[in-house]
Short mmCIF file of C-alpha atoms in Angstrom, two decimals:
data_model
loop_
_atom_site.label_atom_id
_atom_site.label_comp_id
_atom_site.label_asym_id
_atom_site.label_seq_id
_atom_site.Cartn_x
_atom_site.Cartn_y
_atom_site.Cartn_z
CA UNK A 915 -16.45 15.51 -18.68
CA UNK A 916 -15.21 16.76 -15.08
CA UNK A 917 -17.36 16.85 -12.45
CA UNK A 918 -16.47 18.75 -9.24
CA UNK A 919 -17.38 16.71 -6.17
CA UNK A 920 -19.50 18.96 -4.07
CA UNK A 921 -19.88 18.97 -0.23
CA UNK A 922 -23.33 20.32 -0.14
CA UNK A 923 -26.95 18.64 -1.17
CA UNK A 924 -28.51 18.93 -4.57
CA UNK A 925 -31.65 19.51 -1.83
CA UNK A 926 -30.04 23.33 -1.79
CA UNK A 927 -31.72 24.21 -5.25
CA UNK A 928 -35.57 24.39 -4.71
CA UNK A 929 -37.72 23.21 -7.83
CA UNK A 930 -33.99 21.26 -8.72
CA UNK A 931 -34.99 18.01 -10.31
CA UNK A 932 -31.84 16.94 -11.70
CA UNK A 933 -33.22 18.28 -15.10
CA UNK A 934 -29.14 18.65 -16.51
CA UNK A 935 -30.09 17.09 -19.94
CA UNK A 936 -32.94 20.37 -20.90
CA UNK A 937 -35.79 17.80 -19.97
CA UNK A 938 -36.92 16.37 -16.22
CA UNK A 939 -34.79 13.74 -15.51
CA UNK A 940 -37.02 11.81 -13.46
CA UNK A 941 -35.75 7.89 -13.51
CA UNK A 942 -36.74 5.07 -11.45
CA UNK A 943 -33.83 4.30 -8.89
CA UNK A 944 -32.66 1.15 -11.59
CA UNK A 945 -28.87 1.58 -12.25
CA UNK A 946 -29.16 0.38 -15.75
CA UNK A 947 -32.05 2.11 -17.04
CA UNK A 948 -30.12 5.96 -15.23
CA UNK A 949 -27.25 4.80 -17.19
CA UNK A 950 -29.19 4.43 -20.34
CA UNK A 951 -30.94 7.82 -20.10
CA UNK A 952 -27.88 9.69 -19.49
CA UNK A 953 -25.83 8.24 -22.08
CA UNK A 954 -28.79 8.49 -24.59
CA UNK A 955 -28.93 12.23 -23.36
CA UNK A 956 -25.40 12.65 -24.26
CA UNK A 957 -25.63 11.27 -27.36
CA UNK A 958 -23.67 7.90 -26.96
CA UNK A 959 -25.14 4.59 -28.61
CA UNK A 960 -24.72 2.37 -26.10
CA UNK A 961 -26.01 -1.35 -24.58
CA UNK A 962 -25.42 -1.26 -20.68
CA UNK A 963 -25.24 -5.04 -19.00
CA UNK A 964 -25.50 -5.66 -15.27
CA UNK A 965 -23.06 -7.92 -13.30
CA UNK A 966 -23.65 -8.84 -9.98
CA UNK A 967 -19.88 -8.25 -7.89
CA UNK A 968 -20.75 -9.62 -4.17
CA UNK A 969 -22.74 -6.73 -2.99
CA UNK A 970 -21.93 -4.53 -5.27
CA UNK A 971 -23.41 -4.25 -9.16
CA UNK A 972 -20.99 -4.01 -11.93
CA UNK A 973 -22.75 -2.23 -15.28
CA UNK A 974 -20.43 -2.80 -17.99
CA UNK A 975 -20.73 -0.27 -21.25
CA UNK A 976 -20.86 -1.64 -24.59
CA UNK A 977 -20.26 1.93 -27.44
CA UNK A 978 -18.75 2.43 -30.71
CA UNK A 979 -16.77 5.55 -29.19
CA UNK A 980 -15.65 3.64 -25.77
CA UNK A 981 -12.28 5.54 -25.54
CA UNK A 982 -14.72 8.98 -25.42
CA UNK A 983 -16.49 7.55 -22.30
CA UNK A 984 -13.37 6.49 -20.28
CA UNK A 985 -11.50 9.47 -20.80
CA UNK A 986 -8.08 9.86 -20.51
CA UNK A 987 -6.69 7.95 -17.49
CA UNK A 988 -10.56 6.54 -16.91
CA UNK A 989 -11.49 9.90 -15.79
CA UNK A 990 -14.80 10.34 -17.90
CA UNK A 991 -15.84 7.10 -17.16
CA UNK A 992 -15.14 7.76 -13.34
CA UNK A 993 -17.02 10.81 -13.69
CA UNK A 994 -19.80 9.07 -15.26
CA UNK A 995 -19.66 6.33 -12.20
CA UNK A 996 -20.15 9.41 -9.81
CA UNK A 997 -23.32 10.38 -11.19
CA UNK A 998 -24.81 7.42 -11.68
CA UNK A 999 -24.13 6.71 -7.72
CA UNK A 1000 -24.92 10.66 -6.90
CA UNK A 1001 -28.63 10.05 -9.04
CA UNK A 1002 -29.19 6.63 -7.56
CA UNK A 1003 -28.68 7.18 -3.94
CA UNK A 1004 -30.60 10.24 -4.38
CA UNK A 1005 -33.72 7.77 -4.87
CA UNK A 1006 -32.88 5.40 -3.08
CA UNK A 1007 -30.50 5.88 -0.25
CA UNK A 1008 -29.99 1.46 0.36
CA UNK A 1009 -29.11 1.05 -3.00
CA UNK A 1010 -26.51 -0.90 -4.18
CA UNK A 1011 -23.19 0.97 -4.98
CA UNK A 1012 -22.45 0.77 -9.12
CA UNK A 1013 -18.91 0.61 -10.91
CA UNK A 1014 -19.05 1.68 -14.36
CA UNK A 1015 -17.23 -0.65 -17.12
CA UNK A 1016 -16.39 0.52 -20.73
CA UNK A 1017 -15.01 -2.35 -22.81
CA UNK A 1018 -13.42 -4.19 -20.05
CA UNK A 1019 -10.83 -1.22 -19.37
CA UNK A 1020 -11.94 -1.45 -15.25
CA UNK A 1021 -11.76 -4.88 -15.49
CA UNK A 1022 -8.07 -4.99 -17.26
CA UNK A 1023 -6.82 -2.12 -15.51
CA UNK A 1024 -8.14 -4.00 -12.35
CA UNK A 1025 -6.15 -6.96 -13.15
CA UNK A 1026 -3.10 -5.53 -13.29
CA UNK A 1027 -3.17 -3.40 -9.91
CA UNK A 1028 -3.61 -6.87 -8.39
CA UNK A 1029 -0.64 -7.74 -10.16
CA UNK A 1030 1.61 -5.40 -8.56
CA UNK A 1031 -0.55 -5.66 -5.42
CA UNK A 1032 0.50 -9.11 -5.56
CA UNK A 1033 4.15 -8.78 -6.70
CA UNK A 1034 4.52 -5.61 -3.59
CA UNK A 1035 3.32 -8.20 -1.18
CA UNK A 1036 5.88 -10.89 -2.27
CA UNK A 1037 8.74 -8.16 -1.85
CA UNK A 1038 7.50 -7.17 1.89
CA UNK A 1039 7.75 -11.47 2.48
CA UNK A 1040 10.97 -11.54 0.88
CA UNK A 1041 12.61 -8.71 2.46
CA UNK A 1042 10.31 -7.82 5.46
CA UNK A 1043 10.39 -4.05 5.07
CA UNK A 1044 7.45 -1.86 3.97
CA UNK A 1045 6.46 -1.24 0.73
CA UNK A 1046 4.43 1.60 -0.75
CA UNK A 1047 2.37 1.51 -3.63
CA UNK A 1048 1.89 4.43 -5.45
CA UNK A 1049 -0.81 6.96 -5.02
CA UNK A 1050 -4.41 5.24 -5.56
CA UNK A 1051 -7.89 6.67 -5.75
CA UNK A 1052 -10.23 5.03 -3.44
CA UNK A 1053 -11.92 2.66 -5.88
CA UNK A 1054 -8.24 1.27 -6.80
CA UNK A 1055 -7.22 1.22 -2.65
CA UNK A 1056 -10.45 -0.42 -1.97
CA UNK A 1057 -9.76 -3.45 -4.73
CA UNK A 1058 -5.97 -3.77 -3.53
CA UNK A 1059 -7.14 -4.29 0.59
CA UNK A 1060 -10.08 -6.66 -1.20
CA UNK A 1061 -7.29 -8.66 -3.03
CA UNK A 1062 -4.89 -8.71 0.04
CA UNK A 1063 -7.44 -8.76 2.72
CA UNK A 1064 -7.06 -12.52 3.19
CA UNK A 1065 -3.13 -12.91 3.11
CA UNK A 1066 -1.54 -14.06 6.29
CA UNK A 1067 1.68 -12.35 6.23
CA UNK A 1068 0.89 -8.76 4.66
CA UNK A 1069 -1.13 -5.63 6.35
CA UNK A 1070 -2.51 -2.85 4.48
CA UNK A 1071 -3.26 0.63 5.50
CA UNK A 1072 -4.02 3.61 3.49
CA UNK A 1073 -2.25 6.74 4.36
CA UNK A 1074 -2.65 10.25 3.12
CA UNK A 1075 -0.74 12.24 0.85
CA UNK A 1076 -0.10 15.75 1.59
CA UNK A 1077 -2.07 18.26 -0.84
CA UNK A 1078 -4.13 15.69 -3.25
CA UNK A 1079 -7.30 13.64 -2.35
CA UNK A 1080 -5.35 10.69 -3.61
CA UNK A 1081 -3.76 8.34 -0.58
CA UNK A 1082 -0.69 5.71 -0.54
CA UNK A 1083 -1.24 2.22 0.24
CA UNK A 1084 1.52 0.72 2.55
CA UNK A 1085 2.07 -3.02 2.66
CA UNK A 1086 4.11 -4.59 5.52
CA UNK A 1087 4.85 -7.79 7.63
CA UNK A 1088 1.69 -8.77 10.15
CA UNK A 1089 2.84 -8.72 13.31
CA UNK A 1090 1.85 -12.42 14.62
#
């Protein structure tokens, strides 16, 4: 499953009612219950379990074919993460932004970004040059500044890379 992020409102399409699974998709603006429907309309067997992550709500995905819905390199299951967000800020544009869990792979894959988050930041203390973490999507950037934001001696700044919608992280010495 790869969905093409598109620049213009599903508003374009008169009579359009999200109706992608060949009946009305017409869902209360519940994170859970949209990921329910469209993994019941996809033909997944799934129980879907809600996690509150400071303001944000973490649904974590409990299937029998769990490697199918992440995808290879978590792709499907950021796909997946895009719609739900797409169909739920559709109803309701103040609600809470979702991540999308699949038998803990986020939440491992999480744990060891911070990791080398954590091991790049001791190498900037020790040597006191930059260091640049390989390219990140946003969700990944976002949870290294969240797990550095509080560190006295390292800075973090996201900078682009030329010809992909993927970015570097820097880390370096604060300047005190």
């Amino acid at each position: 499953m790869c969905v093409q992020k598109r620049k213009n409102n599903l508003e374009e399409f008169p009579g359009y009612q999200l109706s992608i699974f060949n009946s009305q998709l017409t869902m209360p603006a519940q994170p859970k219950e949209i990921v329910e429907k469209i993994l019941g309309s996809l033909g997944f067997t799934a129980t879907v379990e809600e996690h509150k992550l400071g303001d944000d709500l973490m649904l974590d995905i409990k299937a029998d074919e769990s490697g199918r819905l992440i995808g290879r390199q978590g792709q499907t299951l950021a796909d997946l993460q895009y719609l739900t967000n797409r169909i739920l800020f559709q109803q309701d544009q103040s609600a809470p932004k979702v991540m999308l869990d699949v038998g803990g792979y986020r939440s491992q894959a999480r744990d060891i970004l911070i990791k080398k988050a954590k091991d790049a930041a001791e190498k900037v203390r020790r040597w006191g040059d930059a260091v640049e973490l390989e390219p990140l999507n946003a969700y990944d950037r976002r949870t290294v500044h969240q797990a550095l934001k509080d560190d006295p001696d390292i800075d973090t700044q996201s900078v682009e890379v030329d010809g992909t919608e993927k970015k570097v992280l820097l880390l370096r010495p604060k300047k005190h």
